[in-house]
Every structure is written in C-alpha cells, then in structure tokens.
Coordinates of C-alpha atoms in Angstrom, one line a residue:
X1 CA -8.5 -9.6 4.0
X2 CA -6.0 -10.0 0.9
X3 CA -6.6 -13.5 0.7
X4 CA -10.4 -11.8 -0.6
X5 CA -8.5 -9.3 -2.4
X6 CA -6.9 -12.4 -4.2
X7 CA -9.8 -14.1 -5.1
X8 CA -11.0 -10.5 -6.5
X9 CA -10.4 -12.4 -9.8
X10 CA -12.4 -15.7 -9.5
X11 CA -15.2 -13.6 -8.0
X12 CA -15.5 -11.4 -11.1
X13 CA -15.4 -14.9 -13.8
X14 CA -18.0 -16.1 -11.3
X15 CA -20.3 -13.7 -11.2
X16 CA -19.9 -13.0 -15.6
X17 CA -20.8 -16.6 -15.9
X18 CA -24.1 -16.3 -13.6
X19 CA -25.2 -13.0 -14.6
X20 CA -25.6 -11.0 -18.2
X21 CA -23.3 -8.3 -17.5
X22 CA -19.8 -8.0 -18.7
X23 CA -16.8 -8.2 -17.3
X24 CA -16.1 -4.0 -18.0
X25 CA -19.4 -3.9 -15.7
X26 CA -18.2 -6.7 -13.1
X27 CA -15.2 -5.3 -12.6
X28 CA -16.0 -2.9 -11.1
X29 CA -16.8 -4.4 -7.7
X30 CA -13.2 -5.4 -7.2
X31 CA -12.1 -2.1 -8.2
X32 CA -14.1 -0.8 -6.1
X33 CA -12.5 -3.0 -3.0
X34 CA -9.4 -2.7 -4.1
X35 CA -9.9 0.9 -4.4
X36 CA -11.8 1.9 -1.4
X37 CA -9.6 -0.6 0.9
X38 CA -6.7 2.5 0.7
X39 CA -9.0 5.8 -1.3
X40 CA -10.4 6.1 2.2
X41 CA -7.0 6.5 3.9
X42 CA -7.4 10.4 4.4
X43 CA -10.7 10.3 6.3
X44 CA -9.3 7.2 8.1
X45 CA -6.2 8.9 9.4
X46 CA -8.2 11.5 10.9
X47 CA -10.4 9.0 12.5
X48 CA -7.2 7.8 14.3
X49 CA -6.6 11.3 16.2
X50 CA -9.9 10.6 17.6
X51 CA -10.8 6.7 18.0
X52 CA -8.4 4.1 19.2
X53 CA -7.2 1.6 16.2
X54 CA -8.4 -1.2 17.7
X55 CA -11.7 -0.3 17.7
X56 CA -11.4 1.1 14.2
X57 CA -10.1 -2.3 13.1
X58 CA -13.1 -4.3 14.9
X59 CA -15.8 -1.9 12.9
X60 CA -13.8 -2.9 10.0
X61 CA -14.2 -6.2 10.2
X62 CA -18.1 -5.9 10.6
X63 CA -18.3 -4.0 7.9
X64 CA -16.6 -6.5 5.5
X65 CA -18.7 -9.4 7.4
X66 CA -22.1 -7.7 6.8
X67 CA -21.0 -6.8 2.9
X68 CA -20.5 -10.4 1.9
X69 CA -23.8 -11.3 3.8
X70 CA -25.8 -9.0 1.9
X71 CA -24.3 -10.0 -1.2
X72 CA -25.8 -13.6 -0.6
X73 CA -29.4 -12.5 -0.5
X74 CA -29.2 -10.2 -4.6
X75 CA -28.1 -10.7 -7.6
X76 CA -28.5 -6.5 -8.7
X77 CA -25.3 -5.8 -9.9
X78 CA -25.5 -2.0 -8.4
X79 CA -26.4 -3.7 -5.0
X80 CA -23.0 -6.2 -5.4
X81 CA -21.2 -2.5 -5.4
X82 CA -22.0 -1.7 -2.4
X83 CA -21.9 -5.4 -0.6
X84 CA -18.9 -6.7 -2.6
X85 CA -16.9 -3.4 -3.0
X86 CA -18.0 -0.1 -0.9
X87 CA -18.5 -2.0 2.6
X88 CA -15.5 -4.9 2.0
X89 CA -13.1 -1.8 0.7
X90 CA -13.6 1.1 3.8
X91 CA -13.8 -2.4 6.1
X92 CA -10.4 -3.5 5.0
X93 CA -8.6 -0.3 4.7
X94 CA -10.2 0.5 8.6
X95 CA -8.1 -2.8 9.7
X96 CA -4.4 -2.2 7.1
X97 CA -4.4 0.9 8.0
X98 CA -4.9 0.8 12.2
X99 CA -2.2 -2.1 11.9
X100 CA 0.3 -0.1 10.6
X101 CA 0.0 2.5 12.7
X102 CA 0.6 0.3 15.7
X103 CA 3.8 -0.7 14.7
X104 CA 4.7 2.7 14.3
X105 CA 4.5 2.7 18.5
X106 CA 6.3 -0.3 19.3
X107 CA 9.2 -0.4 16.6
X108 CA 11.9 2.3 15.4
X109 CA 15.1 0.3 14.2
X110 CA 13.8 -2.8 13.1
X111 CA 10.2 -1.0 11.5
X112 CA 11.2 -2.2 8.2
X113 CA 10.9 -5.5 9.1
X114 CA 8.1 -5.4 11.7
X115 CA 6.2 -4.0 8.7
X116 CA 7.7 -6.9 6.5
X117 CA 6.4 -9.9 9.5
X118 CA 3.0 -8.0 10.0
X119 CA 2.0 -7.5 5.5
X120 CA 3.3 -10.9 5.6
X121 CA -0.1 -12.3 6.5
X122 CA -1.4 -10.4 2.5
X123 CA 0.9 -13.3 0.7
X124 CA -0.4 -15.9 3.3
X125 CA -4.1 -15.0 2.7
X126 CA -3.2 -14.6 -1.3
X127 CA -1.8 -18.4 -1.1
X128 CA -4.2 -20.2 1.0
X129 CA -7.9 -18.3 -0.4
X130 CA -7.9 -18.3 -3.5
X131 CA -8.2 -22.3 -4.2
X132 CA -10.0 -22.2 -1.2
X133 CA -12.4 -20.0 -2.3
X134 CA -12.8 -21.7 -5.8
X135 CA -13.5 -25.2 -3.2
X136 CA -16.4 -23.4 -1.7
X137 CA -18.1 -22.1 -4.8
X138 CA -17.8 -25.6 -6.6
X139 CA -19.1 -27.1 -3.0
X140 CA -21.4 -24.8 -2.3
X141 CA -22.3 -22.7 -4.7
X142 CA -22.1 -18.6 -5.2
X143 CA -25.0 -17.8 -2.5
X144 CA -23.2 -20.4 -0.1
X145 CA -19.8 -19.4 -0.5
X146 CA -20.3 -15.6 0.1
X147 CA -22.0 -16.7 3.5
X148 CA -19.3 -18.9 4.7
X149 CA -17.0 -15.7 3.5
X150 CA -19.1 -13.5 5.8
X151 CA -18.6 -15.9 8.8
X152 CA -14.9 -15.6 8.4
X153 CA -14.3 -12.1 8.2
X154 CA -15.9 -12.4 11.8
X155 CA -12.7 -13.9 12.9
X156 CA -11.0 -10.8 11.9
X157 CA -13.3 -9.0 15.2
X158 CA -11.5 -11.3 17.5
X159 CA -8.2 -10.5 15.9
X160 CA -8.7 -6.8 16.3
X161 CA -9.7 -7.2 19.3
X162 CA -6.1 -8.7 20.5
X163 CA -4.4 -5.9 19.5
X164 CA -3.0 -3.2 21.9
X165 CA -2.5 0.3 20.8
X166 CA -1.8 2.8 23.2
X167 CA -3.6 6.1 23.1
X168 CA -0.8 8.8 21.3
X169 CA -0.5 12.4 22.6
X170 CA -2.4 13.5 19.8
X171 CA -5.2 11.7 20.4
X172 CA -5.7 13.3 24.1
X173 CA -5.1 16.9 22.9
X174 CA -7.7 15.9 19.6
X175 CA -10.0 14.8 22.5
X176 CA -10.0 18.2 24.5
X177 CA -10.0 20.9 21.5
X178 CA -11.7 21.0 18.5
X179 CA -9.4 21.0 15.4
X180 CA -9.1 23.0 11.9
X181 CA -8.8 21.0 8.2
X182 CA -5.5 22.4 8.7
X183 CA -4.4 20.4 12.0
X184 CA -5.5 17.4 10.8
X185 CA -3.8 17.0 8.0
X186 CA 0.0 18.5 6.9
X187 CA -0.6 19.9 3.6
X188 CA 3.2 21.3 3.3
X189 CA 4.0 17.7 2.2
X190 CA 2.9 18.8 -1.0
X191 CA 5.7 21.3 -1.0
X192 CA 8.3 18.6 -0.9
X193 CA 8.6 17.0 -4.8
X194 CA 10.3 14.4 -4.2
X195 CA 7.2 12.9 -1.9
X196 CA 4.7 13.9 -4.8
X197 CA 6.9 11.7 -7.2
X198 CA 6.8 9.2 -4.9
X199 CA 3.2 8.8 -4.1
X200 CA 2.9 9.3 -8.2
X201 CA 5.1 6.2 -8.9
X202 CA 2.6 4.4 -6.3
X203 CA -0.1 5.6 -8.1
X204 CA 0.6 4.5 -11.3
X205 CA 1.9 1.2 -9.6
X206 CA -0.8 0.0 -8.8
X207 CA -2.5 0.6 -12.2
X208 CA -0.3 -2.5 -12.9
X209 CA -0.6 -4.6 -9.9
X210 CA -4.6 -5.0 -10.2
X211 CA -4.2 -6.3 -13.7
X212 CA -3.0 -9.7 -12.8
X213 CA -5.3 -10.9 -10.5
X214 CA -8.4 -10.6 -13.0
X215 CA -6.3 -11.3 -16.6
X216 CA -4.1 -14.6 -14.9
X217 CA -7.0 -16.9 -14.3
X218 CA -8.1 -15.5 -17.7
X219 CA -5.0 -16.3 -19.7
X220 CA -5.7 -20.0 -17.8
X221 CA -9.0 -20.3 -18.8
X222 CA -7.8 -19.1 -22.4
X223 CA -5.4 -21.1 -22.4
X224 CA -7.2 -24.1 -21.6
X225 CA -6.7 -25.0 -18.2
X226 CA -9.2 -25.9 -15.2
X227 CA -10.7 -23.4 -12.9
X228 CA -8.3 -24.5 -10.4
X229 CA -5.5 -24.9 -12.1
X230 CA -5.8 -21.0 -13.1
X231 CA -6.5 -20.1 -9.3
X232 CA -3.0 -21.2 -8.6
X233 CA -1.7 -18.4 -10.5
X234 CA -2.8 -15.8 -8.1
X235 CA -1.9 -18.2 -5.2
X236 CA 2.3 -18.2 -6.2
X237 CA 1.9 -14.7 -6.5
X238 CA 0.8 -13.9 -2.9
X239 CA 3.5 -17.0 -1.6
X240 CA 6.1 -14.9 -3.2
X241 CA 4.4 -11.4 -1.6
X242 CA 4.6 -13.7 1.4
X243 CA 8.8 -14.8 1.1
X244 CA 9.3 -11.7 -0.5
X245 CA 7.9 -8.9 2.3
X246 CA 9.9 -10.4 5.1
X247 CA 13.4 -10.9 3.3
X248 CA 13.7 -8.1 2.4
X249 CA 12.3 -6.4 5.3
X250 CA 15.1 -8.2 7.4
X251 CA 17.7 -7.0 4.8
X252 CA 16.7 -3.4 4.8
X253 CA 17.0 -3.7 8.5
X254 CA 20.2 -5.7 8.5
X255 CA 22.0 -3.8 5.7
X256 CA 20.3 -0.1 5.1
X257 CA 23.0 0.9 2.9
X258 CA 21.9 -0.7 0.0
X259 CA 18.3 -0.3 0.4
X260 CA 17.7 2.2 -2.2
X261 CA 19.7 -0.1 -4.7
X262 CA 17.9 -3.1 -4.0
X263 CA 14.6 -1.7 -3.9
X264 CA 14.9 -0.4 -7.8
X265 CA 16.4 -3.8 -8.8
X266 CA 13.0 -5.0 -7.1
X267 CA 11.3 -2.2 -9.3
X268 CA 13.6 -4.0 -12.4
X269 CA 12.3 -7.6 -12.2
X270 CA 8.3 -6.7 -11.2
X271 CA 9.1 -4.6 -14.4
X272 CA 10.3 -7.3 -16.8
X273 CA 8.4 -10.4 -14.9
X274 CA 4.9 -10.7 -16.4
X275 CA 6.2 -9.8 -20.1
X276 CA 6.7 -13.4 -21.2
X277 CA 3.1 -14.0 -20.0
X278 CA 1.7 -12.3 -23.2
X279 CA 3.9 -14.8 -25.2
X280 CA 3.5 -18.5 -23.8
X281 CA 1.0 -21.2 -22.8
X282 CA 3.2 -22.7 -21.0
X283 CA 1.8 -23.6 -17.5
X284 CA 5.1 -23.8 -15.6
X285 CA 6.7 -20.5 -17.1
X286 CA 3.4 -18.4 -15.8
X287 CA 3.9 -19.8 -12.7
X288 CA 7.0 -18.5 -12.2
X289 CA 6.3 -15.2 -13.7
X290 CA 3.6 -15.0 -11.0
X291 CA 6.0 -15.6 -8.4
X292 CA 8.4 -13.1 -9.5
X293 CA 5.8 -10.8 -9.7
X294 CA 4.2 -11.6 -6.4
X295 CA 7.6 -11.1 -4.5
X296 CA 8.5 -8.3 -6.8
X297 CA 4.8 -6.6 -5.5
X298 CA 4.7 -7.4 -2.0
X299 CA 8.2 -5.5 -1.4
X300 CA 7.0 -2.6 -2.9
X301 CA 4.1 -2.3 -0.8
X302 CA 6.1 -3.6 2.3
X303 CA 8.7 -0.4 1.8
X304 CA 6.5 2.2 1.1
X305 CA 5.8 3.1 4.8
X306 CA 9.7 3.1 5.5
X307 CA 10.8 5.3 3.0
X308 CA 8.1 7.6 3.5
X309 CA 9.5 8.2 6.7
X310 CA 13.1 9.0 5.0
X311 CA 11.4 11.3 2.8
X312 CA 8.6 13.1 5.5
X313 CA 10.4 12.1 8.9
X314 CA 8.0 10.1 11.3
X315 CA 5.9 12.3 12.7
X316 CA 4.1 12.6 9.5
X317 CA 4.3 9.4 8.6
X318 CA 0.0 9.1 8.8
X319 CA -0.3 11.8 6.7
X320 CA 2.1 10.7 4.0
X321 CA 0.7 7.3 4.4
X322 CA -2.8 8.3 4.0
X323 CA -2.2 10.2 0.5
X324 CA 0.2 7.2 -0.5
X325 CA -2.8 4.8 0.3
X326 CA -5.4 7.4 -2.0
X327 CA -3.0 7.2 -4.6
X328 CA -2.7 3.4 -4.1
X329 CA -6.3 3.2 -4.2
X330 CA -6.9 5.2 -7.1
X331 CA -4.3 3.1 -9.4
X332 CA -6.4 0.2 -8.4
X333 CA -9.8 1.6 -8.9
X334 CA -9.0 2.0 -12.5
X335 CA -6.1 -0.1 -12.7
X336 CA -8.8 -3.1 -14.4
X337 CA -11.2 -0.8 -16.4
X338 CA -8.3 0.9 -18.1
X339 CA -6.5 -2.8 -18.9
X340 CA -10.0 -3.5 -19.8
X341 CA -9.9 -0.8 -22.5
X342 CA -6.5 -2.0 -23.3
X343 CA -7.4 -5.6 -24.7
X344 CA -10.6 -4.5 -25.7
X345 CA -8.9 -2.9 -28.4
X346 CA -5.5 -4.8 -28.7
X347 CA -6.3 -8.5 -27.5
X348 CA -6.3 -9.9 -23.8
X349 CA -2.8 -10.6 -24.1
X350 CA -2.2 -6.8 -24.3
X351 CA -2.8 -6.8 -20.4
X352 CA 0.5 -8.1 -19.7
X353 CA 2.5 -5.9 -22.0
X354 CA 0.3 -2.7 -20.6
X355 CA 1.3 -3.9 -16.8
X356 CA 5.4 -3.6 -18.5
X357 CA 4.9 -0.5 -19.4
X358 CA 3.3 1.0 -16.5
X359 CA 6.2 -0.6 -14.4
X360 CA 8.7 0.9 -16.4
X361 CA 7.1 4.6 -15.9
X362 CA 7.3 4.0 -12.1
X363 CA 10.5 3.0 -11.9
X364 CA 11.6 6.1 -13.5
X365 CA 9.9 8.3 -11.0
X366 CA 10.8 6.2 -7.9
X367 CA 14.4 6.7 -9.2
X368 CA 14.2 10.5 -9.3
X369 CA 12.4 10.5 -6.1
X370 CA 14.8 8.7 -4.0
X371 CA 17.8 10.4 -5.5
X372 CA 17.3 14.0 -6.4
X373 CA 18.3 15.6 -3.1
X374 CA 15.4 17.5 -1.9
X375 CA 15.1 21.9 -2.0
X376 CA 15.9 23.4 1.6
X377 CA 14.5 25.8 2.0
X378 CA 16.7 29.2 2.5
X379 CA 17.8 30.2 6.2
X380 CA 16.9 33.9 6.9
X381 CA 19.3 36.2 7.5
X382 CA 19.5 37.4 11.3
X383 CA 20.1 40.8 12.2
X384 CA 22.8 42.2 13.8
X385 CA 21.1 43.3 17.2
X386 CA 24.1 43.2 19.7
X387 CA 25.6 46.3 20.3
X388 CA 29.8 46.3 19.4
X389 CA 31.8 45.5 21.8
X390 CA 35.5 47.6 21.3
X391 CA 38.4 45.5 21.6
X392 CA 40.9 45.3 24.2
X393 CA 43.7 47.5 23.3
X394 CA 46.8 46.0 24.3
X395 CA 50.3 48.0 26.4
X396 CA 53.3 47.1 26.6
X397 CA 55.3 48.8 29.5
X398 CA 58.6 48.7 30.7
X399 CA 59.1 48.7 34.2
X400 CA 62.9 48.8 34.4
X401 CA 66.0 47.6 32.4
X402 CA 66.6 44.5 34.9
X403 CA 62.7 43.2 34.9
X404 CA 60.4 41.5 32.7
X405 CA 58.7 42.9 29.9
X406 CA 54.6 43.3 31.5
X407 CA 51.5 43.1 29.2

C-alpha cells in the first residue's frame, strides 16, 4: 500500500509524458489517493462498530486491486480519478485503518512500538516499490505495469485474511440496537482545544509531506539525472520512515519521559531537512535530505495514535483517530495542487522552501498542544442534604476525693 503511495510521483511524470494534460490536472489522482486513503476515516470508523476489521481490510484490498485493473483498459483522465485515486484511496484507508485498530486489542504498554513494528511495513514498501515500479514501466510498459500492480494488491486479501481481531463489546451492542449520529461518534472531542490543535498541526502536516514525493523525482529530472536515479529519492525517504518508526517507537516505550521532547526535536529536523534541496544539485546531499525527512515523517505519523490517546484517553481513540486521519487526508488532497500554485508562480524550487514553512507552522501548534494543560471543567457544588448531627457534649464528674477523675 505505501510502497504505491511512493511511487504516487513517478505515476504522475508517467502519465504527463503519455497524455496532454498537465501535471496541475495529473495531480490530482494521487491527491486523490493520498487523500481518500485517510478523508474516509469517519465513515470507516463507524463501519468498525458494525463489520469485523478483517473483513474490512480484505474489501480493501479488492478495491485497490480492481482500481489499478481498470486503469489498464483507459486513458480518460476523469476515469484514472476514480481507478487510480477514489477506489486505491477508500481501499487503502479500509486496510491502515482496521490494522490499527487491532493493535489497539492486543497492546497497552508497549502500543507505541507495536504501532512503530506494524507502520514499519509504509518505509519498507516506500524503499523496495518505487524502483520497482519504475522496472516495470520501462519492462513493460504503462498498460502492463498497472496490471501486474493489480495482481499484487491481491496479495494484500491473503494478508487480511491472517489477521485476528476479536469482536469488541461495542460491536455486539451496535449489532442488537440501532444507533443515533450521536453514538457513533463523540463529538465533545471538539470541546477539548488542545486535540483540535493537534489534529490542525496534522493537517497542515501533511500539506508538506505530499510535496516531496511529486517535486524529488522532479528536482532529479531537472537536475539532470536518470529516471531511476530520481526514483531513489523517494526510496531513502521511506528507508528512513522504515529505521525511523521503530526507534523511536521502542524509545517512547522504553523511556516515556522524554517523549514529548523528542518528538518536537523530530518536528525540528523534518522542519529544517528538505531546505537545502531548493539550493543544490548535488545528488548525495538530496539523498540525505530525503532520509532525514523520511525518518523525520514516518515518526510523526507513527506517534500520532499514541498521543492521541494521552490527549482523548483510549476509549476514544477511533474517534480521535478518524478526524486526525480527515485532517491527514485533507492536507494531502491539496497538499500538491497548492505546491503546484506555489512554483507556478515562484519556480519549482519554491516547493521545498513552501514544505519549510509549513513545517515550521506545525511545530508551533504541536508545541502548544502538548503543553498547554488542558480546561477541566468545573466540579458542581453538592448540596448539603444530611441533616446536623449535634455534638457530643462532654462531663467531667467527680466521684470522690480518693478516685479518678471520670469522663
């Protein structure tokens, strides 16, 4: 699934290069993946009340199977929205999101890094498909490659299919009684600000973290590198998502003191990491950027869940999750157009020094939110219903010169 995401890019020069349309048109199909795989979180965290994940997760993986199969057979542009973006995006988000709410059954200590191990596989998939993918369109052309694509999203039934949720307590009572809007989603969340400038900060996050993956193998092919070469941009990015998401998984588990801290220095370096890219040509130095910024990334997203559950408890960890995902969705559904805009105007080295910027915004409200203690709200004042109780009144009484003095 992300190492598709990954190749988002390569799809998009691809498809320019064999079509008339423009890249502002083009990219729209990842932004609509992109989008889609978390926009739909909402309607997908009700789903879960009702269905068992692992059935959600094998539906999503026909769904991304039968959208790269149709996309073989046209060449429409409005057709390769659906194909390439609606059907891949709800298919992918049906499959993150079951996964991560069966960890939430299994794991309570160690979740930070059980969610590190299991978003491991998004680096994995970033490093191994992207060059992959560029193989199979230089082998096999656009038509070909989007088939073989479609047979191997099948895999991802027979993954599903290994996974074993267990039927939660809401699920049986959502079974017997129909429910209101209102029980299927907690919309006091909203009360809570320091969980609005949270899922704020991951909405305007992810405005930056779609620009790479389109404007890296551009800045390649601009700068004058092969196809290939540029593809390996996007592949040190997802190793360091890979490295990245399980360190520091183990660390918050192993040292949860210092999580906060470490997690805005992680904020720090995705913020300052793809600024020299707007500056150099040098192939070794964008490497590393990428990296940084890969690593940098895939924390981000690796923590959210775990400090969601600091900021909303547990228990509404799906609902916090689902309206962190829409955010996360809608920062990448016009995360490239806006960029887009950006260099259109400025130059396509803009990109980088827009995704700086954006960074720097988040980090502010990720700050606030994690440290601004949060509004309790005002214990009522009981009345005094108990009827008084007179006190005791004490004697003292002589009971002759030679005794002892009686209470």
């Amino acid at each position: 699934m992300a190492g598709i995401q990954g190749s988002v890019g390569i799809i998009h020069t691809e498809l320019v290069s064999e079509t008339s349309y423009s890249l502002s048109m083009i990219g729209w199909i990842g932004s609509l993946m992109i989008g889609l795989c978390t926009m739909s979180s909402p309607f997908i965290s009700i789903l879960t009340k009702f269905i068992p994940c692992r059935i959600l997760a094998i539906t999503g993986s026909l769904l991304m199977s039968l959208g790269f199969l149709c996309a073989a057979f046209t060449s429409s542009v409005p057709v390769l929205f659906l194909c390439l973006g609606i059907l891949p995006g709800i298919g992918m988000n049906l499959i993150s999101f079951s996964s991560i709410m069966i960890l939430r059954g299994y794991f309570l200590k160690m979740l930070p890094l059980a969610y590190g191990m299991c978003l491991a596989g998004v680096g994995v998939g970033m490093v191994s498909f992207p060059p992959f993918y560029v193989y199979l369109h230089v082998t096999f052309g656009l038509q070909g490659s989007f088939l073989i694509v479609s047979a191997i999203c099948m895999n991802s039934v027979v993954f599903s299919g290994l996974t074993i949720p267990t039927r939660t307590q809401s699920q049986k009572k959502s079974m017997e009684k129909g429910l209101s809007l209102a029980d299927l989603f907690d919309f006091s969340l909203f009360k809570s600000y320091t969980f609005v400038m949270f899922v704020t900060g991951h909405l305007i996050f992810n405005i930056a973290y779609a620009v790479p993956f389109t404007y890296l193998p551009i800045k390649g092919e601009e700068t004058g590198f092969f196809e290939q070469s540029s593809a390996l941009f996007i592949t040190v990015l997802g190793a360091g998502s890979s490295v990245g998401r399980i360190l520091f998984g183990w660390m918050s588990g192993k040292f949860p003191l210092i999580r906060k801290k470490a997690f805005l220095v992680v904020m720090v370096l995705s913020t300052l990491s793809l600024l020299p890219v707007s500056f150099t040509s040098s192939y070794s130095l964008i490497m590393v950027c990428s990296t940084i910024f890969g690593a940098c990334a895939g924390i981000i997203h690796t923590e959210i869940p775990s400090f969601l559950i600091g900021l909303i408890g547990i228990d509404n960890l799906p609902n916090g999750l689902s309206v962190a995902y829409l955010q996360q969705g809608i920062g990448s559904l016009v995360g490239i157009p806006i960029a887009e805009a950006v260099c259109r105007r400025v130059g396509d080295n803009a990109a980088f020094v827009f995704t700086t910027v954006v960074c720097a915004l988040v980090l502010v409200l990720f700050t606030l939110s994690l440290y601004l203690p949060e509004r309790k709200p005002e214990t009522p004042k009981v009345p005094h219903i108990l009827p008084e109780v007179p006190k005791p009144e004490v004697f003292v009484v002589t009971m002759a010169e030679t005794g002892p003095t009686a209470a």
